[in-house]
Coordinates of C-alpha atoms in Angstrom, one line a residue:
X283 CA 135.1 85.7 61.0
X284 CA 133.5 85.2 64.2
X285 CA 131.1 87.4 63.9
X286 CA 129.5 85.9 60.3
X287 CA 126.3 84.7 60.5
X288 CA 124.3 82.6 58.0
X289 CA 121.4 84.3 58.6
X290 CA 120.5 86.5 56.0
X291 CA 121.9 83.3 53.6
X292 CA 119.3 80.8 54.8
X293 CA 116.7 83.0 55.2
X294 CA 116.8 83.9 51.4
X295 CA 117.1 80.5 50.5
X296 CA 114.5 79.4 52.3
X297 CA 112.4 82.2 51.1
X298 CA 110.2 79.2 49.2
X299 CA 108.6 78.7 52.8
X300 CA 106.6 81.9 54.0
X301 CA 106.0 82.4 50.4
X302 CA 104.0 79.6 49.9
X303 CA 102.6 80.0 53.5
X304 CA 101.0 83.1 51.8
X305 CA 99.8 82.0 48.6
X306 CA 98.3 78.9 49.9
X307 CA 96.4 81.0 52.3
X308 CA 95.2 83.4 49.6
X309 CA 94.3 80.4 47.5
X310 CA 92.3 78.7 50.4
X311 CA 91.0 81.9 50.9
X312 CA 91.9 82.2 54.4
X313 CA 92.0 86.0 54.5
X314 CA 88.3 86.5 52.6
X315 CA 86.7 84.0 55.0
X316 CA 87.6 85.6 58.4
X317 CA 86.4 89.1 56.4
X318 CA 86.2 91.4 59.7
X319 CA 85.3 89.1 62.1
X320 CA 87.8 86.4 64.3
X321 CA 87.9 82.5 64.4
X322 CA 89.3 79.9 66.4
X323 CA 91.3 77.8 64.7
X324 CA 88.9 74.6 64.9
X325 CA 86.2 76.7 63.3
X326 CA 88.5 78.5 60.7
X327 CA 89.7 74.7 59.6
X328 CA 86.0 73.4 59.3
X329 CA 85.1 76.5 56.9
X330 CA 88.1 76.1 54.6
X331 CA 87.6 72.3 54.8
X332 CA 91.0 71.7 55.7
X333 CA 92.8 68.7 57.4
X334 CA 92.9 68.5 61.2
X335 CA 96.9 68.9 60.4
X336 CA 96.3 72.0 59.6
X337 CA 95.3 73.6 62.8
X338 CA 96.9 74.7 64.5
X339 CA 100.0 75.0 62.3
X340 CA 98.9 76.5 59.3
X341 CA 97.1 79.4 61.0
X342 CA 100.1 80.3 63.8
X343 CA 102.7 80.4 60.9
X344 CA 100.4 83.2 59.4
X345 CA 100.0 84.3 62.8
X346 CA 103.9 84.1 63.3
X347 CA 104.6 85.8 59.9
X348 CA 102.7 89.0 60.3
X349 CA 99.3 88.2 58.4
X350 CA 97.1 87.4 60.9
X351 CA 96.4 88.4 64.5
X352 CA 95.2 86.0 67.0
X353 CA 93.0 86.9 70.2
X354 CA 94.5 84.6 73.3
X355 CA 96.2 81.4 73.3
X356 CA 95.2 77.9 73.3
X357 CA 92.5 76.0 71.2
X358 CA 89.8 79.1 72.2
X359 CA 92.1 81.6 70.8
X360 CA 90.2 83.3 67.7
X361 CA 92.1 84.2 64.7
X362 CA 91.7 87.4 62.8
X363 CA 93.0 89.7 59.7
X364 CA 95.5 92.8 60.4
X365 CA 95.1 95.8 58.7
X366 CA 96.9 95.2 55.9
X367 CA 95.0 91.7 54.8
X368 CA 91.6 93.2 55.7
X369 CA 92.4 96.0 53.1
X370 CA 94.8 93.8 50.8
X371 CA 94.0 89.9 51.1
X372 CA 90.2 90.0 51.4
X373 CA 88.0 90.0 49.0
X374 CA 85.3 91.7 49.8
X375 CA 87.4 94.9 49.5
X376 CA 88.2 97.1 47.2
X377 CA 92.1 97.1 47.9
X378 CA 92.3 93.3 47.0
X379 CA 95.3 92.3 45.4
X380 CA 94.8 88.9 46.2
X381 CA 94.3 88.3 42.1
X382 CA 98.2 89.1 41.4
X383 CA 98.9 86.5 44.3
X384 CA 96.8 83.8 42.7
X385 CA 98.2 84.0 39.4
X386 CA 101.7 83.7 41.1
X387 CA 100.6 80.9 42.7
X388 CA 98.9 78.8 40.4
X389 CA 101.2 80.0 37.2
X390 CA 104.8 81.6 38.7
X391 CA 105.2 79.2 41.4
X392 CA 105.8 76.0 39.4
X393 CA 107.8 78.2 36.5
X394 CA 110.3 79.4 38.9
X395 CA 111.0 75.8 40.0
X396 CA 113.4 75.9 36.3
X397 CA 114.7 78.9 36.8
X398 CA 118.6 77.2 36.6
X399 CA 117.0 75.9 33.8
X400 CA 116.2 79.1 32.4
X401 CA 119.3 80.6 32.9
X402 CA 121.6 77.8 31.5
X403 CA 119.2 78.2 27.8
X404 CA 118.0 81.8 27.8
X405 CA 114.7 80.2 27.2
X406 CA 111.2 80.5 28.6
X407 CA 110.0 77.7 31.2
X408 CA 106.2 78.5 31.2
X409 CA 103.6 76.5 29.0
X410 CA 105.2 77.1 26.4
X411 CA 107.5 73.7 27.2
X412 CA 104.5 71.8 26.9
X413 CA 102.1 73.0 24.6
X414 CA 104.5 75.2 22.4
X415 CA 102.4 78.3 22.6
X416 CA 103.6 81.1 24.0
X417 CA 102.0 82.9 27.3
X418 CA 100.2 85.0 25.3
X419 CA 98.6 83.0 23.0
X420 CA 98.1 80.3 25.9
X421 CA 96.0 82.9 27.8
X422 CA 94.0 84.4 24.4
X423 CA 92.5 81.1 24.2
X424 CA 91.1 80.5 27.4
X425 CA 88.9 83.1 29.1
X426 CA 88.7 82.2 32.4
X427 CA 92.6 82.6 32.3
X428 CA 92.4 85.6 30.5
X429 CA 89.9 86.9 33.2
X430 CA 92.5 85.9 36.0
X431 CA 95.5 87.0 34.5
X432 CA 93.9 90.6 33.9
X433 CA 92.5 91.0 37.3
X434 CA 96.2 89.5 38.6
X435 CA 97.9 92.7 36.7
X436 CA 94.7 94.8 37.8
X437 CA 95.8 94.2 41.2
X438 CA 99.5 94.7 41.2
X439 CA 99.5 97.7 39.1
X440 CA 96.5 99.8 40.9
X441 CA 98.5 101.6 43.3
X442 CA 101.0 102.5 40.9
X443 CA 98.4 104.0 38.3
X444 CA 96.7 106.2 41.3
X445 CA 99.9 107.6 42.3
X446 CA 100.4 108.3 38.4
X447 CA 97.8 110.1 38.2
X448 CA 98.5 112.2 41.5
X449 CA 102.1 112.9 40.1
X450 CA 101.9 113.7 36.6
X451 CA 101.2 117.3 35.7
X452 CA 98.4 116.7 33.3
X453 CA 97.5 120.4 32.8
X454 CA 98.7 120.5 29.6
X455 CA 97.3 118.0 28.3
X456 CA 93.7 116.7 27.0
X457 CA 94.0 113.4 25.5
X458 CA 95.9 110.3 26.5
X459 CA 96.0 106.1 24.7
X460 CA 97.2 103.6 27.0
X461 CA 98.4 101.0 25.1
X462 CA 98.2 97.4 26.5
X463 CA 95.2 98.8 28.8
X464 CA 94.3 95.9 29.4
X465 CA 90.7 96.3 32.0
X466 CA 91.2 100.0 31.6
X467 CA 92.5 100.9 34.9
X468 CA 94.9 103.1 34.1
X469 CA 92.6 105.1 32.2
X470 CA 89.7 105.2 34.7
X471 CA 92.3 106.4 37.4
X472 CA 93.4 109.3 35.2
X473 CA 90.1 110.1 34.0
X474 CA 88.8 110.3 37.6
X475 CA 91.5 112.6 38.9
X476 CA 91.3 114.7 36.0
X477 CA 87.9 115.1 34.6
X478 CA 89.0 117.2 31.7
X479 CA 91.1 114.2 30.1
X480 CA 89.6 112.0 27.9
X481 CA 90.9 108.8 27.6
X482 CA 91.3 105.5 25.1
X483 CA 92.2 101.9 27.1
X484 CA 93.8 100.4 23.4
X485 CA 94.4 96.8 23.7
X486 CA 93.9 93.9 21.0
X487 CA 90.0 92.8 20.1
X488 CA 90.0 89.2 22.8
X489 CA 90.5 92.0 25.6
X490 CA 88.6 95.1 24.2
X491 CA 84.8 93.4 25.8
X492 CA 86.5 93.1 29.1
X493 CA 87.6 96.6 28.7
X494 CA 84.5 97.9 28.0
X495 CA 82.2 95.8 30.7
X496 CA 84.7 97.5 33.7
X497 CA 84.1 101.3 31.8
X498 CA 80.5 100.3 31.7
X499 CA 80.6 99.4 35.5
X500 CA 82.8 101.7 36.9
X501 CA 80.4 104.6 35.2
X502 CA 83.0 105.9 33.1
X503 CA 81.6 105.6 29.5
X504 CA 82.0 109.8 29.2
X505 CA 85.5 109.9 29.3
X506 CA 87.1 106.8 28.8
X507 CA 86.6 104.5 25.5
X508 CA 87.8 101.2 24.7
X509 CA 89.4 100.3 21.4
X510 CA 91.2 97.2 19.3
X511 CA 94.6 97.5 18.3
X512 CA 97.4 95.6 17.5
X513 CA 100.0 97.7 18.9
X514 CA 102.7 95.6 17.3
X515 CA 101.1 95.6 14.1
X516 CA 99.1 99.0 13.5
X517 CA 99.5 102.5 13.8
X518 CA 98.9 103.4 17.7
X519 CA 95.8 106.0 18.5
X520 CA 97.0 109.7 18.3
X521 CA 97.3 111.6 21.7
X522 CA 98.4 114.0 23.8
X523 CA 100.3 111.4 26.6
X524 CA 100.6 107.9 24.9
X525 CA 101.5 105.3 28.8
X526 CA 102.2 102.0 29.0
X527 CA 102.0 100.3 31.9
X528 CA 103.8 97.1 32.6
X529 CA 104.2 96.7 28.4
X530 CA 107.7 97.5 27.5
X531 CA 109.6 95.3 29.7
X532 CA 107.2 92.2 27.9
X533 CA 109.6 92.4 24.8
X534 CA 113.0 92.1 23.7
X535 CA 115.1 94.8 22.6
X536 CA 113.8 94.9 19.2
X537 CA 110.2 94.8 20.3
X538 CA 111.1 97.9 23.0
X539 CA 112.6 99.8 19.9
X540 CA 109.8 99.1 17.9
X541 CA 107.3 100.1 20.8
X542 CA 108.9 103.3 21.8
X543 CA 109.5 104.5 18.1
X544 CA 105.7 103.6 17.6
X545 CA 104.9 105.9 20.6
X546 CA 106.8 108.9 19.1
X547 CA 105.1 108.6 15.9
X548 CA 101.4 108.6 17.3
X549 CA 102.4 110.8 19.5
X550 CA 101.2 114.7 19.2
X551 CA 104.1 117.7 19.1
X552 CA 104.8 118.2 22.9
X553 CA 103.4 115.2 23.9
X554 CA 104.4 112.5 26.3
X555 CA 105.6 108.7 26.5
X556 CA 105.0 107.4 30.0
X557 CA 105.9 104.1 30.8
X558 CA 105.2 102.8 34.2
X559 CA 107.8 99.4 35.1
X560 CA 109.5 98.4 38.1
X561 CA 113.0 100.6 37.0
X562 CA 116.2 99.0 38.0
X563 CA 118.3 101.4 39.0
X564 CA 121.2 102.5 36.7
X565 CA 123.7 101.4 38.9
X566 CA 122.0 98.4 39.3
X567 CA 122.6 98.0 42.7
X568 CA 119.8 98.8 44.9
X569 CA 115.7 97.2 42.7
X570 CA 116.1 93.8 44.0
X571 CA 112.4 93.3 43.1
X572 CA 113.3 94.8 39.7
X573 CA 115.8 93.0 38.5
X574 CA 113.8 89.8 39.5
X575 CA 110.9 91.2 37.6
X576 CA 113.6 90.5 35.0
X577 CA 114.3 87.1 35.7
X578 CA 110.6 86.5 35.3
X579 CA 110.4 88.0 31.9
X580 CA 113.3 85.3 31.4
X581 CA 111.1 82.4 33.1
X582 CA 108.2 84.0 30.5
X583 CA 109.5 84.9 27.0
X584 CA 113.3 84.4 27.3
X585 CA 115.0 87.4 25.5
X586 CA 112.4 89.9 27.3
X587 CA 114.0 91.6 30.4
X588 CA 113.5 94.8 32.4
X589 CA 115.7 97.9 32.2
X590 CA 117.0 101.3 33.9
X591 CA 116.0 105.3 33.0
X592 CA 119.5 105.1 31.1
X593 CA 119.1 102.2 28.7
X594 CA 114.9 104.1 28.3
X595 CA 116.6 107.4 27.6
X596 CA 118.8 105.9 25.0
X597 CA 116.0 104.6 23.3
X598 CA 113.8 107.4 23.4
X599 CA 116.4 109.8 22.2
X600 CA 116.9 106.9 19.2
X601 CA 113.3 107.4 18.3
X602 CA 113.5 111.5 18.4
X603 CA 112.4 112.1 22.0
X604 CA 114.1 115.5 23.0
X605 CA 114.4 114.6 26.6
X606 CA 113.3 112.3 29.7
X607 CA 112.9 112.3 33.3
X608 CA 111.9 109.5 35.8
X609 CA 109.0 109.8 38.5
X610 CA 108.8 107.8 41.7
X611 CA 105.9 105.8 42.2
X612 CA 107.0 104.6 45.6
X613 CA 108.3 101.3 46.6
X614 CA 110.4 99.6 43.3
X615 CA 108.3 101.3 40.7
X616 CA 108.4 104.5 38.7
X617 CA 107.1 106.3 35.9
X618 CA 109.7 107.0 32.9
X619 CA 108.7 109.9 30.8
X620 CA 109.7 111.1 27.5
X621 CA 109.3 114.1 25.8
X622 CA 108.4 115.0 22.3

């Protein structure tokens, strides 16, 4: 027993500490404001506007933590980004994924503070407590949120689309709907790597203009179209590959049945059914950040919940799939396929 440590124990539990470290300096917009050069940490606090308090604290537990770099010691020491916020944290680059953090800040944050709460009811503990509307329909009517919740899921999800579209043998293929495309993404990055594939980013009409300005911008008009759909509701667009990324795990098991059967219908003989989720393993021993994905769809929608390549085989095979397979991503994602 000696050799026990709490450790591990209080460093989980005070997990709450470097995590809002990080999303207070992504919402202060530390990273973006040191860009590529270095600070000290008096000048760093005068252009954030923060409290004297702040400094030197604030900036040596980023420091201390991993995400910033400091030049010296002392009150002339000059802060700076490492490699990974340069390319990740600031926004002047094109690997931000600052967006994701932001939403988790402003929205997940506060949510997760009822999570017993959540797990005593099996109900949802986001705004839908106090206004009665659902996440969805709280984010439909406002489109600044919108706007911030897409670019959020535009940041998380990028590296897994680009490493979709470097692993999936797409030679067979010609056409391909992502449903719940949200900006598009997905579909730019296939249509990029494979220029012969033409592509349809399907999402319902409040998101189809934002889908269609990012095409526009990225240049991308020639092989990918947006297009309004009620997935839950209507017919989905016939295809070769039919993905969806970060949709299934949204709904409860009804809603996943209805999804996947939807998906084998609009889908073309020998096509595929690629959904792209954060797979707990079958075991479910090993996707820590999977399985608290799931808590999350808990915290959002209640019944909603994440799942392994057994439970989406079952359900494919349900719907007439003939087989499945599961592709790694790297890190906790993958991309389940299914076969018609």
């Amino acid at each position: 027993m000696n050799d026990l440590s709490p450790a591990r124990i209080i460093e989980v539990g005070m997990g709450f500490w470097p995590a809002k470290t990080l999303l207070s300096a992504v919402d202060l917009g530390v990273f973006s404001r040191l860009g590529d050069g270095a600070m000290t940490g008096a000048e760093l606090q005068a252009a954030l506007g923060l409290s004297p308090r702040a400094n030197p604290d604030f900036f040596d537990t980023l420091l201390a933590l991993g995400f910033l770099e400091r030049d010296g010691d002392g009150a002339q020491a000059r802060y700076r980004n490492t490699a990974e916020t340069a390319h990740f944290l600031d926004r002047a680059s094109k690997g931000y994924i600052g967006g994701f953090l932001s939403m988790a800040n402003d929205r997940l944050y506060p949510f997760w503070g009822d999570l017993s709460q959540a797990l005593r009811t099996g109900e949802p503990q986001n705004e839908i407590k106090r206004t009665g509307a659902s996440m969805f329909d709280e984010l439909y009517r406002d489109p600044a949120r919108l706007e911030q919740f897409m670019g959020a899921m535009a940041g998380i999800s990028a590296g897994n689309f680009h490493a979709f579209a470097e692993a999936f043998d797409f030679s067979r293929y010609t056409t391909l709907c992502d449903v719940g495309g949200a900006t598009g993404q997905l579909s730019m990055a296939v249509a990029r790597r494979h220029p012969h594939m033409r592509c349809i980013s399907a999402d319902l009409p409040v998101v189809t203009p934002i889908a269609e300005r990012e095409i526009a911008r990225a240049g991308m008009t020639g092989q990918v179209r947006a297009q309004s759909v009620d997935f839950l509701t209507q017919p989905l667009p016939s295809a070769d590959i039919i993905t969806m990324g970060m949709i299934l795990h949204d709904w409860n098991l009804e809603g996943k049945r209805h999804l996947v059967k939807a998906a084998y219908d609009s889908l073309r003989k020998g096509g595929a059914f690629v959904v792209i989720e954060n797979l707990i393993d079958d075991a479910r021993r090993e996707n820590a950040f999977g399985l608290m994905m799931s808590l999350n769809m808990l915290i959002e929608f209640g019944d909603a919940f994440d799942f392994t390549a057994r439970d989406f085989d079952g359900w494919c095979r349900e719907a007439g799939f003939e087989r499945t397979e599961v592709i790694s991503l790297g890190g906790p994602a993958s991309a389940a396929v299914a076969y018609k």
